[in-house]
Coordinates of C-alpha atoms in Angstrom, one line a residue:
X199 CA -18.3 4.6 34.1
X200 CA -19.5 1.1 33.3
X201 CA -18.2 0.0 29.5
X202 CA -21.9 -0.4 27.1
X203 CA -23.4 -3.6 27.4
X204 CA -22.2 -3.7 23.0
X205 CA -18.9 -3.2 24.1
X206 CA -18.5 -6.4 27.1
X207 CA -20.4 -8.2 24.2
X208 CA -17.6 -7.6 21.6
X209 CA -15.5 -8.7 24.4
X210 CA -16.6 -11.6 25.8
X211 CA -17.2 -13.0 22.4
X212 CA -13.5 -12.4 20.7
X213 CA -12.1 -13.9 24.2
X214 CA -14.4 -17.1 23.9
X215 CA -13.2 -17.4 19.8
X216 CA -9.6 -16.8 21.1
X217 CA -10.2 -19.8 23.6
X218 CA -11.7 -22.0 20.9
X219 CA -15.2 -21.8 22.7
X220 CA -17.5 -22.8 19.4
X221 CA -20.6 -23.4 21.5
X222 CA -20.9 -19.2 22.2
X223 CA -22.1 -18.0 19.0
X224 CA -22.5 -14.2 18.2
X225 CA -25.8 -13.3 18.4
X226 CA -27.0 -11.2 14.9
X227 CA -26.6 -7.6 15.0
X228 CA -26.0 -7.2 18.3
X229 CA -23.3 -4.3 17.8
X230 CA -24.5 -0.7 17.7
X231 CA -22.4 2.5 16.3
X232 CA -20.9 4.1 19.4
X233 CA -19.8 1.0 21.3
X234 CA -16.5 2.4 22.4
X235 CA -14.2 4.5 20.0
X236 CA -14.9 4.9 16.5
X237 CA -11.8 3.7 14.1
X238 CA -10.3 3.2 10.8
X239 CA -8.3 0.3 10.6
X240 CA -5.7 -0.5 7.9
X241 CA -5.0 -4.4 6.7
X242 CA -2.5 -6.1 5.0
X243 CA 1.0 -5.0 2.8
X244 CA 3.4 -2.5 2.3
X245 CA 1.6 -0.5 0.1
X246 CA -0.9 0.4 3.2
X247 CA 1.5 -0.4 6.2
X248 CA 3.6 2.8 5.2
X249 CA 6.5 1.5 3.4
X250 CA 9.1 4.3 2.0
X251 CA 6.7 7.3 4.6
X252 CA 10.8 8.4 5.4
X253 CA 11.2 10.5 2.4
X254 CA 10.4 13.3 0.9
X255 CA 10.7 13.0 -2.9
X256 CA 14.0 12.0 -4.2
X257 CA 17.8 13.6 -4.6
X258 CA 20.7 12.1 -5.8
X259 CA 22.7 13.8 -2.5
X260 CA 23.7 11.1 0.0
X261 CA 24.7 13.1 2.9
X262 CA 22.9 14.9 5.6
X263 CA 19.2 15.4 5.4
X264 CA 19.8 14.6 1.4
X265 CA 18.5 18.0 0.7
X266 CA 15.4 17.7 2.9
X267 CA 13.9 14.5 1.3
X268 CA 15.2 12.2 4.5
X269 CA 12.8 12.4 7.5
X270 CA 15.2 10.2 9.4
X271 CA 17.8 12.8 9.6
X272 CA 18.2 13.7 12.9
X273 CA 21.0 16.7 12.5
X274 CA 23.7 14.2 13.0
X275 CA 22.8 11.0 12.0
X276 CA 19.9 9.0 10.7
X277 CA 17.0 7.2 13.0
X278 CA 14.5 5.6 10.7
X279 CA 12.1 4.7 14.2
X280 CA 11.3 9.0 14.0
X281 CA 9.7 7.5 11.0
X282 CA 8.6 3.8 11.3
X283 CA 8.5 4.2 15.4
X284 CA 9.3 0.3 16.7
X285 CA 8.5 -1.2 13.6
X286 CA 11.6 0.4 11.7
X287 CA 13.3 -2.5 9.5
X288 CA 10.8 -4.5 10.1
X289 CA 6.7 -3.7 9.3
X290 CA 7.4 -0.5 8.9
X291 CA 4.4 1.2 9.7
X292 CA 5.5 4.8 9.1
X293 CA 3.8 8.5 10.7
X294 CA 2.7 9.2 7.3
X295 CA 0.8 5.2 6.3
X296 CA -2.7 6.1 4.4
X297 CA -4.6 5.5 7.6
X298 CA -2.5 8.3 9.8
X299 CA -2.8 10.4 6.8
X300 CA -6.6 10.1 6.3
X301 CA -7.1 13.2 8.8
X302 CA -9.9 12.8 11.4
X303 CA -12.2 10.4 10.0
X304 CA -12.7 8.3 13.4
X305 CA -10.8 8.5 17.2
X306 CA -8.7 5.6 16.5
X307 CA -6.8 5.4 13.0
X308 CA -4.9 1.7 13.8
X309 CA -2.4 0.2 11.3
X310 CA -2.2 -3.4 11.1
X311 CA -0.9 -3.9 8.0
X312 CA 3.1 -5.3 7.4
X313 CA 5.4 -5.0 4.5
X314 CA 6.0 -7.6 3.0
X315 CA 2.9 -9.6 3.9
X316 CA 0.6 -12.2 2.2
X317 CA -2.7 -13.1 2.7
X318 CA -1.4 -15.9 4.9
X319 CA -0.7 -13.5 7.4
X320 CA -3.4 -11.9 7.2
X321 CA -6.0 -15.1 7.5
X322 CA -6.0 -16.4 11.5
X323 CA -3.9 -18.7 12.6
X324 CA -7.0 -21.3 13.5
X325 CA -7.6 -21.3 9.4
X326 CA -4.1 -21.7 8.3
X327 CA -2.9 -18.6 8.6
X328 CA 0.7 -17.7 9.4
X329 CA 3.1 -15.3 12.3
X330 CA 4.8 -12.6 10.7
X331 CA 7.9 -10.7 11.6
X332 CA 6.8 -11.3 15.1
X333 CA 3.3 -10.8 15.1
X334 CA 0.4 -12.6 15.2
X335 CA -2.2 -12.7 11.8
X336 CA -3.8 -9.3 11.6
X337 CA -7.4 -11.1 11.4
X338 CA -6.4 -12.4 15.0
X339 CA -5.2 -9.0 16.0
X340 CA -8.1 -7.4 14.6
X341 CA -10.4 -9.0 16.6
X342 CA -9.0 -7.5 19.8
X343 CA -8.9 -4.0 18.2
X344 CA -13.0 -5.1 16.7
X345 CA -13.9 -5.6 20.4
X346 CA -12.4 -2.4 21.9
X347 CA -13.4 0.0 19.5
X348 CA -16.4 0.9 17.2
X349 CA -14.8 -0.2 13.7
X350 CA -16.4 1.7 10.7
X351 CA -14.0 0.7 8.6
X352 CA -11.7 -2.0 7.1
X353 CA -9.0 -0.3 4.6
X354 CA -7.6 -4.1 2.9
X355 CA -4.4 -3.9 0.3
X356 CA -3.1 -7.1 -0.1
X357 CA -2.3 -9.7 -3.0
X358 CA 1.2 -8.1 -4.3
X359 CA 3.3 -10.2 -2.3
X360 CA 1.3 -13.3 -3.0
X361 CA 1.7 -12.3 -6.9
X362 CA 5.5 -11.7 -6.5
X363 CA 5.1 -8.0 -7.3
X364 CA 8.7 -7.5 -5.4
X365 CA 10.3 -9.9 -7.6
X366 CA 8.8 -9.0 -10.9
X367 CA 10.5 -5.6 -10.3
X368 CA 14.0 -6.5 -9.1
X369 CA 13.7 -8.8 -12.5
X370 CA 12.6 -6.1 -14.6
X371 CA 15.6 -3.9 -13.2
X372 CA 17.7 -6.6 -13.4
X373 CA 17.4 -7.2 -17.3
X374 CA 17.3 -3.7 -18.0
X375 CA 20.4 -3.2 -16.1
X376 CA 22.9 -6.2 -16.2
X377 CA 21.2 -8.6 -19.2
X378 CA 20.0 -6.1 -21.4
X379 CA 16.5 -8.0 -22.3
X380 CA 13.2 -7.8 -21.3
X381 CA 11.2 -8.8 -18.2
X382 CA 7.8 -8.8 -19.7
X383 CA 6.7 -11.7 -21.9
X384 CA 8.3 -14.1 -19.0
X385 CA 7.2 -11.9 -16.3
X386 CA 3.5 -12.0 -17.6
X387 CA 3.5 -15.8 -18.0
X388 CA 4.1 -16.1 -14.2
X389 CA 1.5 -13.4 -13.2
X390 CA -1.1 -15.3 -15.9
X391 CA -0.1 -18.9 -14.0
X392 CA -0.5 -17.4 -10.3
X393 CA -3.4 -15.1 -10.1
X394 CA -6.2 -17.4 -10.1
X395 CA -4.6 -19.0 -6.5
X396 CA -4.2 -15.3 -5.5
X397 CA -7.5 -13.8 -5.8
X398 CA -9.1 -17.2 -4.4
X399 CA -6.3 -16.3 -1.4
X400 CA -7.6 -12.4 -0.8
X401 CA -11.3 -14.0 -1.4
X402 CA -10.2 -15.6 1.5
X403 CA -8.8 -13.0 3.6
X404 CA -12.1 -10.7 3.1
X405 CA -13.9 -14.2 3.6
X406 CA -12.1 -13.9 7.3
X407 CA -12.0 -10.3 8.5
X408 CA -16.0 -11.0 8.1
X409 CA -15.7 -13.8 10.3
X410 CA -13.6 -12.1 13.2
X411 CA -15.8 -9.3 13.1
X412 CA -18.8 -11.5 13.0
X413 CA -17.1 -13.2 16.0
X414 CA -17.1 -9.6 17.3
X415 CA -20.5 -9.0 17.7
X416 CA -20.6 -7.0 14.7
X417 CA -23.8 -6.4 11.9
X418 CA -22.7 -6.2 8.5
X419 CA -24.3 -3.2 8.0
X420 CA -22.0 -1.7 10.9
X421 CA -18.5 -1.6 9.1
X422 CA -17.2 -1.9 5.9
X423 CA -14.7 -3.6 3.9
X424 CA -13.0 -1.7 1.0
X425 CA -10.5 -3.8 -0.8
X426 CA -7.7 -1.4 -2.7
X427 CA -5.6 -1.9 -5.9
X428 CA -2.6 -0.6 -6.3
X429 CA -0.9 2.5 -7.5
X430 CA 1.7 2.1 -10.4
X431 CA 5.2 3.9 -9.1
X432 CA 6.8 4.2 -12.4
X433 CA 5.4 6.0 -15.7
X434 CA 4.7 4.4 -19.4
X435 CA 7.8 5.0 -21.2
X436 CA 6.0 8.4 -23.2
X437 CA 6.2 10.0 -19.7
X438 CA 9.9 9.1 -18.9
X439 CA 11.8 12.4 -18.4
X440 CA 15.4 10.0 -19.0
X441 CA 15.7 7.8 -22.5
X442 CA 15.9 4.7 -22.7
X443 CA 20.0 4.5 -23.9
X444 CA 22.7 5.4 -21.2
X445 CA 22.7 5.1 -17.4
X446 CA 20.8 7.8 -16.5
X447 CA 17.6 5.9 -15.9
X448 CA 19.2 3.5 -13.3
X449 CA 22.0 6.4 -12.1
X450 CA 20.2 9.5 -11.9
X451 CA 16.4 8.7 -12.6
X452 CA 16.4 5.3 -10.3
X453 CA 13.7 3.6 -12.4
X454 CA 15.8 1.0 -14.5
X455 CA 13.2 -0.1 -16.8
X456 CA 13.2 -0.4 -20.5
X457 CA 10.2 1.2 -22.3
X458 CA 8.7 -1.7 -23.4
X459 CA 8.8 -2.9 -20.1
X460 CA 7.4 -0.5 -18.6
X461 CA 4.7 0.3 -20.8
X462 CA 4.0 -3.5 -19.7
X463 CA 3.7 -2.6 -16.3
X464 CA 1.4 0.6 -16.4
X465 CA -1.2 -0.8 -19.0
X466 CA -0.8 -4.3 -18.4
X467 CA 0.2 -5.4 -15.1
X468 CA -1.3 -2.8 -12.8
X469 CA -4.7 -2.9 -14.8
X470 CA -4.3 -6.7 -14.7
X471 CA -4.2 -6.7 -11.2
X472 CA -6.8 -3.9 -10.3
X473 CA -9.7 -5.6 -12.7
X474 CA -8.9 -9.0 -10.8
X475 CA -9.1 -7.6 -7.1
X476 CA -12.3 -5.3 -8.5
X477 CA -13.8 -8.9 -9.4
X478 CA -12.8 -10.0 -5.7
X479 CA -14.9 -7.4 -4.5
X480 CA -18.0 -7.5 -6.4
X481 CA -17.4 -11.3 -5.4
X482 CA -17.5 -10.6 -1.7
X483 CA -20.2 -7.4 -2.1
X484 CA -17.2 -4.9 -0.6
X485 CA -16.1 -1.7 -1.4
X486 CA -13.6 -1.6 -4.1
X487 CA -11.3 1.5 -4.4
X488 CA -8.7 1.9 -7.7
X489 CA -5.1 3.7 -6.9
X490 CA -3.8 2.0 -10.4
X491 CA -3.6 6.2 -11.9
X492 CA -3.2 7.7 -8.4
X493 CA 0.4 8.6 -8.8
X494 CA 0.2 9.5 -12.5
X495 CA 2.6 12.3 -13.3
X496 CA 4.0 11.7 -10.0
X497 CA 6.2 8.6 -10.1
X498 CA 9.6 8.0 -10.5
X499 CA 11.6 9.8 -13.5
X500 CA 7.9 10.8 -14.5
X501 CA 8.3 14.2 -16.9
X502 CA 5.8 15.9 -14.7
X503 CA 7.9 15.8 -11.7
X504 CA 11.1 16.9 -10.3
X505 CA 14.2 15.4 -8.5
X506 CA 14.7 17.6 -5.0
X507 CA 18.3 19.4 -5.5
X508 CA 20.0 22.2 -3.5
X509 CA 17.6 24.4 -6.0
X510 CA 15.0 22.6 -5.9
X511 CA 13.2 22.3 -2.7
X512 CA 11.0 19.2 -1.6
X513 CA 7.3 19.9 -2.3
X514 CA 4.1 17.6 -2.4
X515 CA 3.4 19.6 -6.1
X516 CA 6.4 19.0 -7.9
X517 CA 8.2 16.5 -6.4
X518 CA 8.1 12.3 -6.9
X519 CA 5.4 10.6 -5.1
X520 CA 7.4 7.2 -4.7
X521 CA 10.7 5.9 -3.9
X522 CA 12.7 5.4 -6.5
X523 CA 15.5 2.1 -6.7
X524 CA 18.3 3.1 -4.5
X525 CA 20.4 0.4 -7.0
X526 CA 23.6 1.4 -4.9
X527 CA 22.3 1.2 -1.3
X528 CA 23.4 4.8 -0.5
X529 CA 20.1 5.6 1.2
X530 CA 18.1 4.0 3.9
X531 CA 16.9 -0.1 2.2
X532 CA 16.1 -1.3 -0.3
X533 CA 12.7 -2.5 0.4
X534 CA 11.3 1.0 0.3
X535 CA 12.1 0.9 -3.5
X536 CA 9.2 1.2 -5.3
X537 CA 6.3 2.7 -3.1
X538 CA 4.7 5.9 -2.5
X539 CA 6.7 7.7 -0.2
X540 CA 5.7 10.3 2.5
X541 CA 3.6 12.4 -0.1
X542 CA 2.1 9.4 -2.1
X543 CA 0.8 8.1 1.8
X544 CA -0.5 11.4 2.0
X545 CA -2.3 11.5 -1.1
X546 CA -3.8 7.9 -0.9
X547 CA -4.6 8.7 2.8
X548 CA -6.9 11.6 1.4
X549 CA -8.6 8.8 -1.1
X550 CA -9.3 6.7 1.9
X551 CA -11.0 9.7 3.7
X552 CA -13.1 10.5 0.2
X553 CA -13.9 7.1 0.2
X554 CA -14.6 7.0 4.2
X555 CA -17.4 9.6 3.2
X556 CA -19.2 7.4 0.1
X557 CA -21.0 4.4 2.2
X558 CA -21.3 2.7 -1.5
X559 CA -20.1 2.3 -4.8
X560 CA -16.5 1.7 -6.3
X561 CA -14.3 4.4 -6.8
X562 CA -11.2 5.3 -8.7
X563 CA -8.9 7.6 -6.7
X564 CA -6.9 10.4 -8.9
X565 CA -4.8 13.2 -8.7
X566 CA -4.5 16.9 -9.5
X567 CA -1.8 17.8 -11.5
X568 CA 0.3 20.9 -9.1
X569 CA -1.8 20.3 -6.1
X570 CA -0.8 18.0 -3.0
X571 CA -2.6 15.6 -1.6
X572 CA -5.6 18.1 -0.7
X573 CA -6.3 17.4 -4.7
X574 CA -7.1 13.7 -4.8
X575 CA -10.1 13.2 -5.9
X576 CA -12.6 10.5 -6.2
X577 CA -14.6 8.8 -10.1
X578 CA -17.3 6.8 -10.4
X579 CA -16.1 3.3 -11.5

């Protein structure tokens, strides 16, 4: 069967941009709905790429299937690609990222997105953009996916890396742990000096994933854009099951914080960096969807939550939703410290299907207390 005359379009016109060739220019709204496969496509860090999708809650057991929180075990050993397929160590795009977990909201559900990536590699390469790990900027590799598939959406996390989100943590741990101060008056004085740079920087990449798609053939009535905060993984210090004195909270618990510090980062930071990317959107007239209370009463040493022990089983209703600081490097990397793991990806893959289903309007995405990830749910705001 001949491919739709929408579909050649989207083609021809994301080969001649590849080439350079400026004088073919995309005719307006030439793109239809139904030009090849729907799809869902997922843009930028590791809080969208699937980062930490190999476990299962958290147990302090660091041998064999850890109790049944380790999706890598394989009965004799441990092979994180069952998880993160070829991208293990690397972008770790795991079987459980928000977009695989989003259920059947289009035929193609494709992950671009990269831990550990800024907007530079997300922006093309003809605009300054930047490789990564490999792999070309995803606005370049979204224009082939935008010319052979119907794209109805554009799920976009990205700014943490640019902000030093990483770093900010391994400092906080760091001063709880070896210098016994805190992280968050210096901390915030770096945040307050880079985020202006930032959100010009995602500006940017929305600014670009128009233009490929644009390129594409694509209206801008036929897709969306909906630019996503991010979920805090640790709980104010009220909602600590571990106190603040001893070794418990960097031993047992794995979040090494002190409570002033993290108070800090649940009402300050996160917030901080939410409001900001909500302004980027208005900005830029996308979608805006808010994960900053998504894993409340689900994140590491939270009260409301549960370690997974040889009593305790693993279960998306009383177990953590993200990876706590492996501080000792007993289990799988590091890198996976710090971000929802296979039931957060669930749960935030649910909001993205809510928010698949509202063609307008920001949202705030929330949890259920005792229900999975069947009990997201979306609020007006």
């Amino acid at each position: 069967m001949p491919s739709s005359p929408h579909r050649a379009l989207r083609a021809l016109l994301a080969l001649c941009t590849a080439a350079g060739l400026a004088s073919v220019a995309a005719p307006s709204a030439q793109a239809s709905n139904g030009s090849g496969p729907t799809a869902v496509v997922a843009m930028g860090d590791s809080y969208i790429s699937g980062e930490a999708g190999r476990w299962l809650g958290n147990s302090l057991t660091n041998s064999g299937s850890r109790n049944g929180t380790d999706r890598a075990w394989t009965g004799s050993g441990y092979d994180p690609s069952r998880v993160y397929g070829s991208t293990a160590g690397g972008c770790h795009r795991s079987d459980t990222a928000e977009v695989k977990s989003a259920g059947p909201v289009a035929s193609s559900l494709i992950n671009l997105a990269c831990s550990g990536a800024t907007t530079k590699n997300v922006i093309r390469a003809s605009q300054g953009g930047q490789a990564y790990k490999g792999e070309s900027p995803q606005a370049d590799q979204l224009a082939a996916v935008a010319a052979a598939n119907d794209v109805e959406l554009i799920a976009l996390s990205i700014g943490g890396n640019d902000l030093g989100f990483a770093d900010i943590i391994a400092t906080c741990a760091k001063d709880y742990i070896v210098w016994y101060s805190y992280c968050h008056d210096d901390q915030q004085a770096e945040v307050d000096a880079k985020i202006d740079g930032v959100m010009a920087d995602v500006a940017k990449s929305v600014d670009e994933i128009r233009a490929v798609m644009t390129a594409a053939g694509y209206a801008a009535s036929d897709y969306r854009i909906v630019l996503q905060s991010y979920p805090s993984p640790i709980p104010r210090a009220a909602d600590n099951r571990y106190g603040e004195s001893g070794w418990t909270r960097t031993n047992t618990g794995g979040c090494p914080f002190w409570n002033a510090d993290s108070d800090w980062a649940r009402d300050s930071l996160v917030p901080q960096l939410a409001n900001r990317l909500k302004g980027v959107a208005t900005a830029k007239g996308v979608q805006f969807m808010d994960l900053r209370d998504a894993l409340q009463g689900r994140e590491v040493c939270a009260k409301a939550s549960k370690q997974v022990s040889s009593t305790v089983p693993a279960s998306a209703t009383t177990s953590e939703w993200a990876r706590w600081i492996d501080s000792q490097s007993t289990q799988g990397l590091v890198q996976e410290s710090m971000h929802p793991n296979a039931y957060g990806q669930q749960a935030l893959g649910r909001c993205l299907a809510l928010i698949h289903a509202v063609p307008t309007g920001n949202r705030s995405c929330r949890n259920t207390a005792g229900s999975g990830a069947s009990g997201m749910y979306l609020t007006t705001g």
